[in-house]
C-alpha cells in the first residue's frame, strides 16, 4: 500500500486515529479559549452535571467571545493612541480641538479618539519668493517670471525700482504657527513686502542699486521679524511654574507672534523698470566714466605733486648752497683784501710790484700773444696755426697755459715760451732798468 493511499477503515498511513477527521468545531474552540481566559482571570468552571451543563457551557462561550473582542479592541486602541514624533519635529496635542500640550521627539500616548496630534517640522527651511516666481522645467532665466505688483517700489528720490527678494524661514513656535494666523506663509510674504517698501522708501535709488544692498537687506529682515512677532494674542500673566511643570511650560508657553523665524533675506535683483533700463544703463556708464576720470586725475596728481615737491626742495637746497658759496667767497675775498692791505701798509713798493707782476702773469697766461727775443739767433719758430685759428681752444681756462702759445725750436734744444716765462722776462727787464 502506498503512503498516500488510504488503508482499511478509511485510514491513511500517517494518521493515528481510527476515524475520519473533519473540520474543528467552532463551539469547542470558543470553549477552550474561554477556559484559558477564565483560568487567567481566576474563575473556575462548574463541575455539576445534569441538565444545567449545557446552559453553563453556552454562557461561558459568549463570555469568552466578548473577552476576546475586548482584548482586540484594547490592543487596537493602544496602537491608535501611540504616536511618534521624529527628530526635528514637534507634536501639538489637541483635546476636543483645544490646545493641550507640545511634545518633544520620541514615542508618546494620547487619548484616542478625543486627542488629535498635529506634527510640525521646526527645522525645515522654507522658501518664499517676493517680486518674482520661479518654476517649470526650463532653464533658470526662462522659468523666472516677474510679479510687478510685488516688485515695483518707490524710492525716496521718487524713482521706481524693481526689487526681487528671496526669504528663508522656519517655524519657531508650533502652537503660534497653527493657531495665531490662518495662513502664516501668506502673512509672511505680505509682511516682508511691506517692510521692503518702507525700507526702500527711505533710501535713494543710487543707494539701493550700489552700496546699500547689505544695509537694506538687514533692515528688511529686522523690521519683518518685529512685525511678525507682534501678531497673535498675548498670554495673561500667571505664577511661574517649577520643576517638571517649568519644562512643559517652556514648550507650552504661548508666545505672541506668527510663530515664524526669518533666517535670511536675499536681495536677488534690484534694477530700474524694463522701460527705462537702456537710459539708466547710459547714466550708469556716464557715472562710471566720471569716476574713472576722477581716479585717473587723482593718480596723476599723486604722481606729479611729489615730483614737483622734490624739485622745489632740490632748488631750495641748491639756492641755499649757492648762497653759502657766495657768502664764503665774499668773506674770503674780504679777508684776502684785508690781509693785502695790511701787507701794503707795511711795504708799499714791494707789494705794488708784486701785485703788478701777478696781474701781468695772470693776464698773459690766458692770452694768445707771443713774445720773442729778437736778439737771440738760430731760433726756429713753430707756430701752431690750428690752435691760433681756433680761439675757443686758447680761451679754455681749464686747459694749460701752454696750449695756446707757440713753441720755439732752437738749434740744439727745444724751448717753450709761455706767459709765465714772458712775465719773468719782463720782470728781469724792469729790474735791469731800475739798476741803471
Short mmCIF file of N, CA and C in Angstrom, two decimals, residues 135-313:
data_model
loop_
_atom_site.label_atom_id
_atom_site.label_comp_id
_atom_site.label_asym_id
_atom_site.label_seq_id
_atom_site.Cartn_x
_atom_site.Cartn_y
_atom_site.Cartn_z
N UNK A 135 10.00 78.51 -11.46
CA UNK A 135 9.41 77.19 -11.52
C UNK A 135 9.44 76.69 -12.94
N UNK A 136 8.93 75.51 -13.18
CA UNK A 136 8.94 74.91 -14.50
C UNK A 136 10.17 74.06 -14.69
N UNK A 137 10.22 73.40 -15.83
CA UNK A 137 11.33 72.50 -16.15
C UNK A 137 12.38 73.15 -17.03
N UNK A 138 12.16 74.42 -17.43
CA UNK A 138 13.12 75.07 -18.31
C UNK A 138 14.31 75.59 -17.54
N UNK A 139 15.10 76.39 -18.23
CA UNK A 139 16.27 76.98 -17.61
C UNK A 139 15.86 78.02 -16.58
N UNK A 140 16.84 78.51 -15.85
CA UNK A 140 16.56 79.45 -14.77
C UNK A 140 16.02 80.77 -15.29
N UNK A 141 16.64 81.30 -16.35
CA UNK A 141 16.19 82.57 -16.89
C UNK A 141 14.81 82.44 -17.50
N UNK A 142 14.54 81.32 -18.17
CA UNK A 142 13.24 81.15 -18.81
C UNK A 142 12.15 80.89 -17.78
N UNK A 143 12.49 80.32 -16.61
CA UNK A 143 11.48 79.97 -15.63
C UNK A 143 11.12 81.14 -14.73
N UNK A 144 11.96 82.16 -14.64
CA UNK A 144 11.69 83.28 -13.75
C UNK A 144 10.62 84.17 -14.37
N UNK A 145 9.61 84.47 -13.57
CA UNK A 145 8.52 85.33 -14.02
C UNK A 145 8.38 86.47 -13.03
N UNK A 146 8.41 87.69 -13.54
CA UNK A 146 8.32 88.86 -12.67
C UNK A 146 6.88 89.09 -12.24
N UNK A 147 6.74 89.62 -11.01
CA UNK A 147 5.44 89.99 -10.46
C UNK A 147 5.49 91.48 -10.16
N UNK A 148 5.11 92.33 -11.10
CA UNK A 148 5.26 93.79 -10.90
C UNK A 148 4.50 94.31 -9.69
N UNK A 149 3.39 93.69 -9.35
CA UNK A 149 2.63 94.16 -8.21
C UNK A 149 3.44 94.11 -6.93
N UNK A 150 4.31 93.13 -6.79
CA UNK A 150 5.16 93.00 -5.61
C UNK A 150 6.52 93.63 -5.80
N UNK A 151 7.02 93.69 -7.03
CA UNK A 151 8.42 94.06 -7.27
C UNK A 151 8.62 95.57 -7.37
N UNK A 152 7.70 96.32 -7.97
CA UNK A 152 7.90 97.74 -8.21
C UNK A 152 7.69 98.52 -6.91
N UNK A 153 8.73 99.28 -6.53
CA UNK A 153 8.70 100.06 -5.29
C UNK A 153 9.22 101.46 -5.54
N UNK A 154 8.76 102.41 -4.74
CA UNK A 154 9.11 103.82 -4.88
C UNK A 154 10.21 104.18 -3.90
N UNK A 155 11.25 104.86 -4.38
CA UNK A 155 12.38 105.27 -3.54
C UNK A 155 12.16 106.67 -2.98
N UNK A 156 13.09 107.11 -2.16
CA UNK A 156 12.97 108.41 -1.52
C UNK A 156 13.06 109.55 -2.53
N UNK A 157 13.88 109.40 -3.57
CA UNK A 157 14.03 110.43 -4.58
C UNK A 157 13.02 110.28 -5.72
N UNK A 158 11.90 109.61 -5.44
CA UNK A 158 10.77 109.49 -6.37
C UNK A 158 11.15 108.75 -7.64
N UNK A 159 11.93 107.72 -7.51
CA UNK A 159 12.24 106.81 -8.61
C UNK A 159 11.63 105.45 -8.33
N UNK A 160 11.36 104.72 -9.40
CA UNK A 160 10.79 103.38 -9.27
C UNK A 160 11.89 102.35 -9.50
N UNK A 161 11.96 101.38 -8.61
CA UNK A 161 12.98 100.34 -8.70
C UNK A 161 12.29 98.98 -8.62
N UNK A 162 12.81 98.04 -9.39
CA UNK A 162 12.29 96.67 -9.43
C UNK A 162 13.12 95.82 -8.47
N UNK A 163 12.51 95.40 -7.37
CA UNK A 163 13.21 94.67 -6.31
C UNK A 163 12.66 93.25 -6.23
N UNK A 164 13.57 92.27 -6.16
CA UNK A 164 13.20 90.86 -6.04
C UNK A 164 13.92 90.27 -4.83
N UNK A 165 13.10 89.72 -3.92
CA UNK A 165 13.62 89.19 -2.66
C UNK A 165 13.33 87.71 -2.55
N UNK A 166 14.22 87.01 -1.86
CA UNK A 166 14.05 85.59 -1.53
C UNK A 166 14.19 85.45 -0.02
N UNK A 167 13.19 84.83 0.62
CA UNK A 167 13.14 84.75 2.07
C UNK A 167 13.18 83.28 2.48
N UNK A 168 14.07 82.97 3.43
CA UNK A 168 14.12 81.65 4.05
C UNK A 168 13.67 81.78 5.50
N UNK A 169 12.78 80.90 5.93
CA UNK A 169 12.23 80.98 7.28
C UNK A 169 11.96 79.57 7.78
N UNK A 170 11.70 79.48 9.08
CA UNK A 170 11.35 78.21 9.70
C UNK A 170 10.43 78.48 10.88
N UNK A 171 9.79 77.40 11.35
CA UNK A 171 8.84 77.53 12.45
C UNK A 171 9.62 77.54 13.77
N UNK A 172 9.35 78.56 14.58
CA UNK A 172 9.99 78.61 15.90
C UNK A 172 9.01 78.31 17.04
N UNK A 173 7.70 78.48 16.81
CA UNK A 173 6.70 78.19 17.83
C UNK A 173 5.56 77.44 17.15
N UNK A 174 5.47 76.09 17.31
CA UNK A 174 4.42 75.33 16.63
C UNK A 174 3.01 75.76 17.01
N UNK A 175 2.80 76.09 18.28
CA UNK A 175 1.45 76.47 18.71
C UNK A 175 1.01 77.77 18.03
N UNK A 176 1.89 78.78 18.04
CA UNK A 176 1.54 80.03 17.38
C UNK A 176 1.40 79.85 15.88
N UNK A 177 2.21 78.99 15.30
CA UNK A 177 2.14 78.75 13.86
C UNK A 177 0.80 78.14 13.46
N UNK A 178 0.24 77.28 14.33
CA UNK A 178 -1.01 76.60 13.99
C UNK A 178 -2.25 77.42 14.30
N UNK A 179 -2.21 78.25 15.36
CA UNK A 179 -3.45 78.84 15.87
C UNK A 179 -3.51 80.36 15.78
N UNK A 180 -2.37 81.06 15.70
CA UNK A 180 -2.44 82.52 15.73
C UNK A 180 -2.87 83.11 14.39
N UNK A 181 -2.47 82.51 13.30
CA UNK A 181 -2.79 83.02 11.98
C UNK A 181 -3.41 81.92 11.14
N UNK A 182 -4.30 82.32 10.24
CA UNK A 182 -4.93 81.33 9.37
C UNK A 182 -3.96 80.83 8.31
N UNK A 183 -3.22 81.77 7.68
CA UNK A 183 -2.26 81.41 6.63
C UNK A 183 -0.93 82.13 6.92
N UNK A 184 -0.06 81.53 7.74
CA UNK A 184 1.17 82.23 8.12
C UNK A 184 2.08 82.55 6.93
N UNK A 185 2.16 81.68 5.92
CA UNK A 185 3.04 81.92 4.79
C UNK A 185 2.61 83.16 4.00
N UNK A 186 1.33 83.30 3.77
CA UNK A 186 0.84 84.50 3.06
C UNK A 186 1.09 85.76 3.87
N UNK A 187 0.89 85.64 5.17
CA UNK A 187 1.17 86.80 6.04
C UNK A 187 2.65 87.15 5.98
N UNK A 188 3.51 86.13 5.95
CA UNK A 188 4.94 86.39 5.87
C UNK A 188 5.29 87.16 4.59
N UNK A 189 4.75 86.75 3.47
CA UNK A 189 5.02 87.44 2.20
C UNK A 189 4.57 88.90 2.27
N UNK A 190 3.39 89.13 2.80
CA UNK A 190 2.89 90.50 2.89
C UNK A 190 3.71 91.34 3.85
N UNK A 191 4.15 90.74 4.94
CA UNK A 191 4.96 91.48 5.91
C UNK A 191 6.30 91.86 5.32
N UNK A 192 6.97 90.92 4.66
CA UNK A 192 8.29 91.22 4.07
C UNK A 192 8.14 92.25 2.96
N UNK A 193 7.09 92.15 2.17
CA UNK A 193 6.88 93.14 1.11
C UNK A 193 6.66 94.53 1.71
N UNK A 194 5.86 94.61 2.77
CA UNK A 194 5.62 95.88 3.43
C UNK A 194 6.90 96.46 4.03
N UNK A 195 7.69 95.61 4.67
CA UNK A 195 8.96 96.08 5.25
C UNK A 195 9.92 96.54 4.16
N UNK A 196 9.94 95.83 3.03
CA UNK A 196 10.81 96.24 1.93
C UNK A 196 10.39 97.59 1.36
N UNK A 197 9.08 97.81 1.22
CA UNK A 197 8.62 99.11 0.71
C UNK A 197 8.96 100.24 1.68
N UNK A 198 8.84 99.98 2.96
CA UNK A 198 9.19 101.01 3.94
C UNK A 198 10.68 101.32 3.93
N UNK A 199 11.52 100.27 3.84
CA UNK A 199 12.97 100.48 3.86
C UNK A 199 13.44 101.18 2.59
N UNK A 200 12.96 100.74 1.43
CA UNK A 200 13.39 101.35 0.17
C UNK A 200 12.80 102.75 0.04
N UNK A 201 11.63 102.98 0.62
CA UNK A 201 11.06 104.33 0.58
C UNK A 201 11.87 105.35 1.35
N UNK A 202 12.74 104.89 2.24
CA UNK A 202 13.62 105.79 2.99
C UNK A 202 15.01 105.88 2.40
N UNK A 203 15.24 105.26 1.25
CA UNK A 203 16.56 105.24 0.62
C UNK A 203 16.46 105.79 -0.80
N UNK A 204 17.59 106.29 -1.29
CA UNK A 204 17.64 106.79 -2.67
C UNK A 204 17.90 105.62 -3.62
N UNK A 205 17.67 105.89 -4.89
CA UNK A 205 17.82 104.84 -5.89
C UNK A 205 19.28 104.42 -6.03
N UNK A 206 20.19 105.39 -6.03
CA UNK A 206 21.61 105.06 -6.14
C UNK A 206 22.07 104.21 -4.96
N UNK A 207 21.56 104.50 -3.77
CA UNK A 207 21.93 103.73 -2.59
C UNK A 207 21.42 102.30 -2.70
N UNK A 208 20.21 102.13 -3.24
CA UNK A 208 19.63 100.79 -3.38
C UNK A 208 20.39 99.97 -4.40
N UNK A 209 20.81 100.61 -5.51
CA UNK A 209 21.43 99.87 -6.60
C UNK A 209 22.92 99.66 -6.41
N UNK A 210 23.57 100.40 -5.53
CA UNK A 210 25.03 100.31 -5.42
C UNK A 210 25.45 99.78 -4.06
N UNK A 211 25.83 100.65 -3.16
CA UNK A 211 26.48 100.20 -1.94
C UNK A 211 25.52 99.88 -0.81
N UNK A 212 24.21 100.11 -0.98
CA UNK A 212 23.29 99.94 0.13
C UNK A 212 22.58 98.60 0.19
N UNK A 213 23.00 97.63 -0.60
CA UNK A 213 22.29 96.34 -0.64
C UNK A 213 22.32 95.62 0.71
N UNK A 214 23.47 95.52 1.31
CA UNK A 214 23.58 94.78 2.58
C UNK A 214 22.80 95.48 3.69
N UNK A 215 22.86 96.80 3.75
CA UNK A 215 22.12 97.53 4.79
C UNK A 215 20.62 97.37 4.59
N UNK A 216 20.16 97.43 3.35
CA UNK A 216 18.73 97.30 3.07
C UNK A 216 18.23 95.91 3.46
N UNK A 217 18.99 94.87 3.14
CA UNK A 217 18.59 93.51 3.49
C UNK A 217 18.51 93.34 5.01
N UNK A 218 19.49 93.88 5.73
CA UNK A 218 19.46 93.77 7.19
C UNK A 218 18.27 94.51 7.78
N UNK A 219 17.97 95.69 7.25
CA UNK A 219 16.81 96.44 7.77
C UNK A 219 15.50 95.72 7.46
N UNK A 220 15.37 95.15 6.28
CA UNK A 220 14.14 94.42 5.92
C UNK A 220 13.95 93.21 6.85
N UNK A 221 15.01 92.47 7.11
CA UNK A 221 14.90 91.30 7.98
C UNK A 221 14.50 91.69 9.40
N UNK A 222 15.13 92.74 9.95
CA UNK A 222 14.82 93.17 11.32
C UNK A 222 13.38 93.66 11.43
N UNK A 223 12.97 94.50 10.49
CA UNK A 223 11.61 95.05 10.54
C UNK A 223 10.56 93.96 10.34
N UNK A 224 10.80 93.04 9.43
CA UNK A 224 9.84 91.96 9.19
C UNK A 224 9.69 91.07 10.41
N UNK A 225 10.79 90.71 11.04
CA UNK A 225 10.71 89.86 12.24
C UNK A 225 9.97 90.56 13.37
N UNK A 226 10.19 91.87 13.51
CA UNK A 226 9.50 92.60 14.57
C UNK A 226 7.99 92.64 14.31
N UNK A 227 7.60 92.79 13.06
CA UNK A 227 6.17 92.80 12.74
C UNK A 227 5.56 91.42 12.97
N UNK A 228 6.24 90.36 12.57
CA UNK A 228 5.71 89.01 12.77
C UNK A 228 5.56 88.68 14.25
N UNK A 229 6.49 89.13 15.06
CA UNK A 229 6.41 88.85 16.49
C UNK A 229 5.29 89.63 17.17
N UNK A 230 4.80 90.67 16.54
CA UNK A 230 3.74 91.48 17.16
C UNK A 230 2.35 90.90 16.90
N UNK A 231 2.21 89.90 16.05
CA UNK A 231 0.91 89.31 15.74
C UNK A 231 0.53 88.28 16.80
N UNK A 232 -0.76 88.01 16.90
CA UNK A 232 -1.24 86.96 17.78
C UNK A 232 -1.66 87.50 19.14
N UNK A 233 -2.43 86.73 19.89
CA UNK A 233 -2.87 87.15 21.24
C UNK A 233 -1.74 87.06 22.24
N UNK A 234 -1.86 87.82 23.31
CA UNK A 234 -0.87 87.80 24.37
C UNK A 234 -1.31 86.88 25.49
N UNK A 235 -0.34 86.23 26.11
CA UNK A 235 -0.65 85.30 27.20
C UNK A 235 -0.81 86.08 28.50
N UNK A 236 -1.88 85.89 29.24
CA UNK A 236 -2.02 86.59 30.52
C UNK A 236 -0.97 86.12 31.52
N UNK A 237 -0.66 87.01 32.43
CA UNK A 237 0.38 86.72 33.41
C UNK A 237 -0.09 85.65 34.39
N UNK A 238 0.79 84.70 34.68
CA UNK A 238 0.49 83.63 35.62
C UNK A 238 1.67 83.44 36.55
N UNK A 239 1.47 82.66 37.59
CA UNK A 239 2.55 82.35 38.52
C UNK A 239 3.57 81.46 37.84
N UNK A 240 4.84 81.73 38.03
CA UNK A 240 5.86 80.92 37.35
C UNK A 240 5.86 79.50 37.85
N UNK A 241 5.84 78.48 36.96
CA UNK A 241 5.86 77.08 37.39
C UNK A 241 7.26 76.66 37.82
N UNK A 242 7.33 75.51 38.48
CA UNK A 242 8.59 74.97 38.97
C UNK A 242 8.70 73.51 38.57
N UNK A 243 9.95 72.98 38.57
CA UNK A 243 10.18 71.57 38.32
C UNK A 243 9.81 71.16 36.92
N UNK A 244 9.21 69.98 36.82
CA UNK A 244 8.80 69.44 35.53
C UNK A 244 7.76 70.32 34.86
N UNK A 245 6.96 70.99 35.66
CA UNK A 245 5.97 71.89 35.10
C UNK A 245 6.64 73.04 34.35
N UNK A 246 7.80 73.48 34.84
CA UNK A 246 8.51 74.56 34.16
C UNK A 246 9.01 74.10 32.79
N UNK A 247 9.46 72.84 32.70
CA UNK A 247 9.91 72.33 31.40
C UNK A 247 8.77 72.28 30.41
N UNK A 248 7.63 71.75 30.87
CA UNK A 248 6.49 71.68 29.98
C UNK A 248 5.94 73.07 29.67
N UNK A 249 6.03 73.96 30.63
CA UNK A 249 5.55 75.32 30.40
C UNK A 249 6.42 76.03 29.38
N UNK A 250 7.70 75.69 29.36
CA UNK A 250 8.56 76.28 28.34
C UNK A 250 8.14 75.87 26.94
N UNK A 251 7.64 74.64 26.79
CA UNK A 251 7.14 74.20 25.49
C UNK A 251 5.77 74.78 25.19
N UNK A 252 4.95 74.90 26.22
CA UNK A 252 3.57 75.30 26.00
C UNK A 252 3.36 76.80 26.09
N UNK A 253 4.40 77.54 26.40
CA UNK A 253 4.24 78.98 26.57
C UNK A 253 3.72 79.61 25.29
N UNK A 254 2.67 80.35 25.41
CA UNK A 254 2.05 80.97 24.24
C UNK A 254 2.77 82.29 23.96
N UNK A 255 3.59 82.29 22.98
CA UNK A 255 4.32 83.48 22.60
C UNK A 255 3.50 84.26 21.58
N UNK A 256 3.49 85.59 21.72
CA UNK A 256 2.83 86.40 20.73
C UNK A 256 3.61 86.37 19.43
N UNK A 257 2.91 86.34 18.35
CA UNK A 257 3.59 86.34 17.06
C UNK A 257 3.02 85.28 16.15
N UNK A 258 3.60 85.24 14.95
CA UNK A 258 3.14 84.28 13.95
C UNK A 258 3.80 82.92 14.10
N UNK A 259 4.74 82.80 15.01
CA UNK A 259 5.42 81.52 15.20
C UNK A 259 6.45 81.22 14.15
N UNK A 260 6.91 82.25 13.38
CA UNK A 260 7.88 82.07 12.30
C UNK A 260 9.15 82.82 12.63
N UNK A 261 10.27 82.27 12.21
CA UNK A 261 11.58 82.88 12.38
C UNK A 261 12.22 83.07 11.01
N UNK A 262 12.48 84.31 10.63
CA UNK A 262 13.13 84.60 9.34
C UNK A 262 14.63 84.30 9.48
N UNK A 263 15.12 83.43 8.64
CA UNK A 263 16.53 83.04 8.69
C UNK A 263 17.38 83.99 7.85
N UNK A 264 17.05 84.13 6.59
CA UNK A 264 17.81 85.01 5.70
C UNK A 264 16.85 85.72 4.76
N UNK A 265 17.26 86.91 4.37
CA UNK A 265 16.59 87.68 3.32
C UNK A 265 17.65 88.02 2.28
N UNK A 266 17.45 87.56 1.06
CA UNK A 266 18.42 87.74 -0.02
C UNK A 266 17.83 88.68 -1.06
N UNK A 267 18.59 89.71 -1.41
CA UNK A 267 18.19 90.63 -2.47
C UNK A 267 18.66 90.04 -3.80
N UNK A 268 17.77 89.35 -4.47
CA UNK A 268 18.14 88.68 -5.72
C UNK A 268 18.52 89.68 -6.81
N UNK A 269 17.73 90.74 -6.94
CA UNK A 269 17.99 91.70 -8.01
C UNK A 269 17.33 93.02 -7.64
N UNK A 270 17.99 94.10 -8.02
CA UNK A 270 17.43 95.45 -7.84
C UNK A 270 17.87 96.27 -9.04
N UNK A 271 16.92 96.66 -9.85
CA UNK A 271 17.22 97.38 -11.07
C UNK A 271 16.03 98.25 -11.44
N UNK A 272 16.24 99.22 -12.31
CA UNK A 272 15.10 100.05 -12.74
C UNK A 272 14.14 99.23 -13.58
N UNK A 273 12.95 99.74 -13.81
CA UNK A 273 11.99 99.01 -14.64
C UNK A 273 12.50 98.79 -16.05
N UNK A 274 11.93 97.81 -16.74
CA UNK A 274 12.40 97.44 -18.07
C UNK A 274 12.24 98.59 -19.07
N UNK A 275 11.26 99.45 -18.87
CA UNK A 275 11.03 100.53 -19.83
C UNK A 275 12.16 101.56 -19.85
N UNK A 276 12.88 101.71 -18.76
CA UNK A 276 13.93 102.74 -18.69
C UNK A 276 15.31 102.14 -18.45
N UNK A 277 15.44 100.87 -18.67
CA UNK A 277 16.74 100.24 -18.38
C UNK A 277 17.84 100.74 -19.31
N UNK A 278 17.54 101.00 -20.59
CA UNK A 278 18.57 101.47 -21.52
C UNK A 278 19.08 102.85 -21.11
N UNK A 279 18.17 103.75 -20.82
CA UNK A 279 18.59 105.09 -20.39
C UNK A 279 19.35 105.02 -19.08
N UNK A 280 18.89 104.16 -18.20
CA UNK A 280 19.58 104.05 -16.92
C UNK A 280 20.97 103.44 -17.10
N UNK A 281 21.10 102.52 -18.04
CA UNK A 281 22.42 101.94 -18.32
C UNK A 281 23.38 103.02 -18.84
N UNK A 282 22.87 103.92 -19.70
CA UNK A 282 23.71 105.02 -20.17
C UNK A 282 24.12 105.93 -19.01
N UNK A 283 23.19 106.18 -18.12
CA UNK A 283 23.53 107.02 -16.96
C UNK A 283 24.58 106.36 -16.08
N UNK A 284 24.43 105.07 -15.90
CA UNK A 284 25.43 104.34 -15.09
C UNK A 284 26.80 104.37 -15.77
N UNK A 285 26.81 104.22 -17.09
CA UNK A 285 28.08 104.26 -17.82
C UNK A 285 28.73 105.62 -17.69
N UNK A 286 27.92 106.69 -17.81
CA UNK A 286 28.47 108.03 -17.64
C UNK A 286 29.01 108.23 -16.23
N UNK A 287 28.30 107.71 -15.24
CA UNK A 287 28.78 107.83 -13.87
C UNK A 287 30.09 107.05 -13.68
N UNK A 288 30.18 105.89 -14.30
CA UNK A 288 31.42 105.12 -14.20
C UNK A 288 32.57 105.83 -14.90
N UNK A 289 32.29 106.46 -16.07
CA UNK A 289 33.33 107.22 -16.75
C UNK A 289 33.78 108.40 -15.89
N UNK A 290 32.82 109.05 -15.25
CA UNK A 290 33.18 110.16 -14.36
C UNK A 290 34.09 109.69 -13.23
N UNK A 291 33.72 108.57 -12.63
CA UNK A 291 34.54 108.05 -11.54
C UNK A 291 35.91 107.62 -12.04
N UNK A 292 35.96 107.04 -13.25
CA UNK A 292 37.25 106.62 -13.81
C UNK A 292 38.15 107.83 -14.07
N UNK A 293 37.59 108.90 -14.63
CA UNK A 293 38.38 110.10 -14.89
C UNK A 293 38.85 110.73 -13.57
N UNK A 294 38.00 110.70 -12.57
CA UNK A 294 38.44 111.22 -11.27
C UNK A 294 39.59 110.39 -10.72
N UNK A 295 39.51 109.10 -10.86
CA UNK A 295 40.60 108.25 -10.37
C UNK A 295 41.89 108.51 -11.15
N UNK A 296 41.78 108.69 -12.47
CA UNK A 296 42.97 109.00 -13.25
C UNK A 296 43.57 110.34 -12.86
N UNK A 297 42.70 111.34 -12.63
CA UNK A 297 43.21 112.65 -12.22
C UNK A 297 43.89 112.57 -10.85
N UNK A 298 43.28 111.81 -9.95
CA UNK A 298 43.92 111.65 -8.63
C UNK A 298 45.25 110.92 -8.74
N UNK A 299 45.30 109.92 -9.62
CA UNK A 299 46.57 109.20 -9.81
C UNK A 299 47.64 110.13 -10.39
N UNK A 300 47.24 110.96 -11.37
CA UNK A 300 48.20 111.90 -11.95
C UNK A 300 48.66 112.92 -10.92
N UNK A 301 47.72 113.40 -10.12
CA UNK A 301 48.09 114.36 -9.07
C UNK A 301 49.02 113.71 -8.05
N UNK A 302 48.72 112.47 -7.69
CA UNK A 302 49.60 111.78 -6.74
C UNK A 302 50.98 111.51 -7.33
N UNK A 303 51.07 111.46 -8.66
CA UNK A 303 52.37 111.23 -9.28
C UNK A 303 53.15 112.53 -9.47
N UNK A 304 52.48 113.61 -9.90
CA UNK A 304 53.18 114.83 -10.26
C UNK A 304 53.49 115.70 -9.04
N UNK A 305 52.63 115.66 -8.03
CA UNK A 305 52.86 116.53 -6.87
C UNK A 305 54.12 116.14 -6.11
N UNK A 306 54.38 114.87 -5.84
CA UNK A 306 55.67 114.55 -5.18
C UNK A 306 56.88 114.95 -6.01
N UNK A 307 56.80 114.80 -7.35
CA UNK A 307 57.93 115.24 -8.18
C UNK A 307 58.15 116.74 -8.05
N UNK A 308 57.07 117.51 -8.14
CA UNK A 308 57.19 118.96 -8.02
C UNK A 308 57.74 119.35 -6.65
N UNK A 309 57.28 118.67 -5.64
CA UNK A 309 57.80 118.98 -4.30
C UNK A 309 59.28 118.61 -4.20
N UNK A 310 59.67 117.50 -4.83
CA UNK A 310 61.08 117.14 -4.82
C UNK A 310 61.94 118.15 -5.57
N UNK A 311 61.46 118.59 -6.74
CA UNK A 311 62.21 119.61 -7.49
C UNK A 311 62.29 120.91 -6.70
N UNK A 312 61.20 121.30 -6.07
CA UNK A 312 61.24 122.53 -5.27
C UNK A 312 62.24 122.41 -4.12
N UNK A 313 62.24 121.26 -3.46
CA UNK A 313 63.19 121.07 -2.36
C UNK A 313 64.62 121.06 -2.88
#
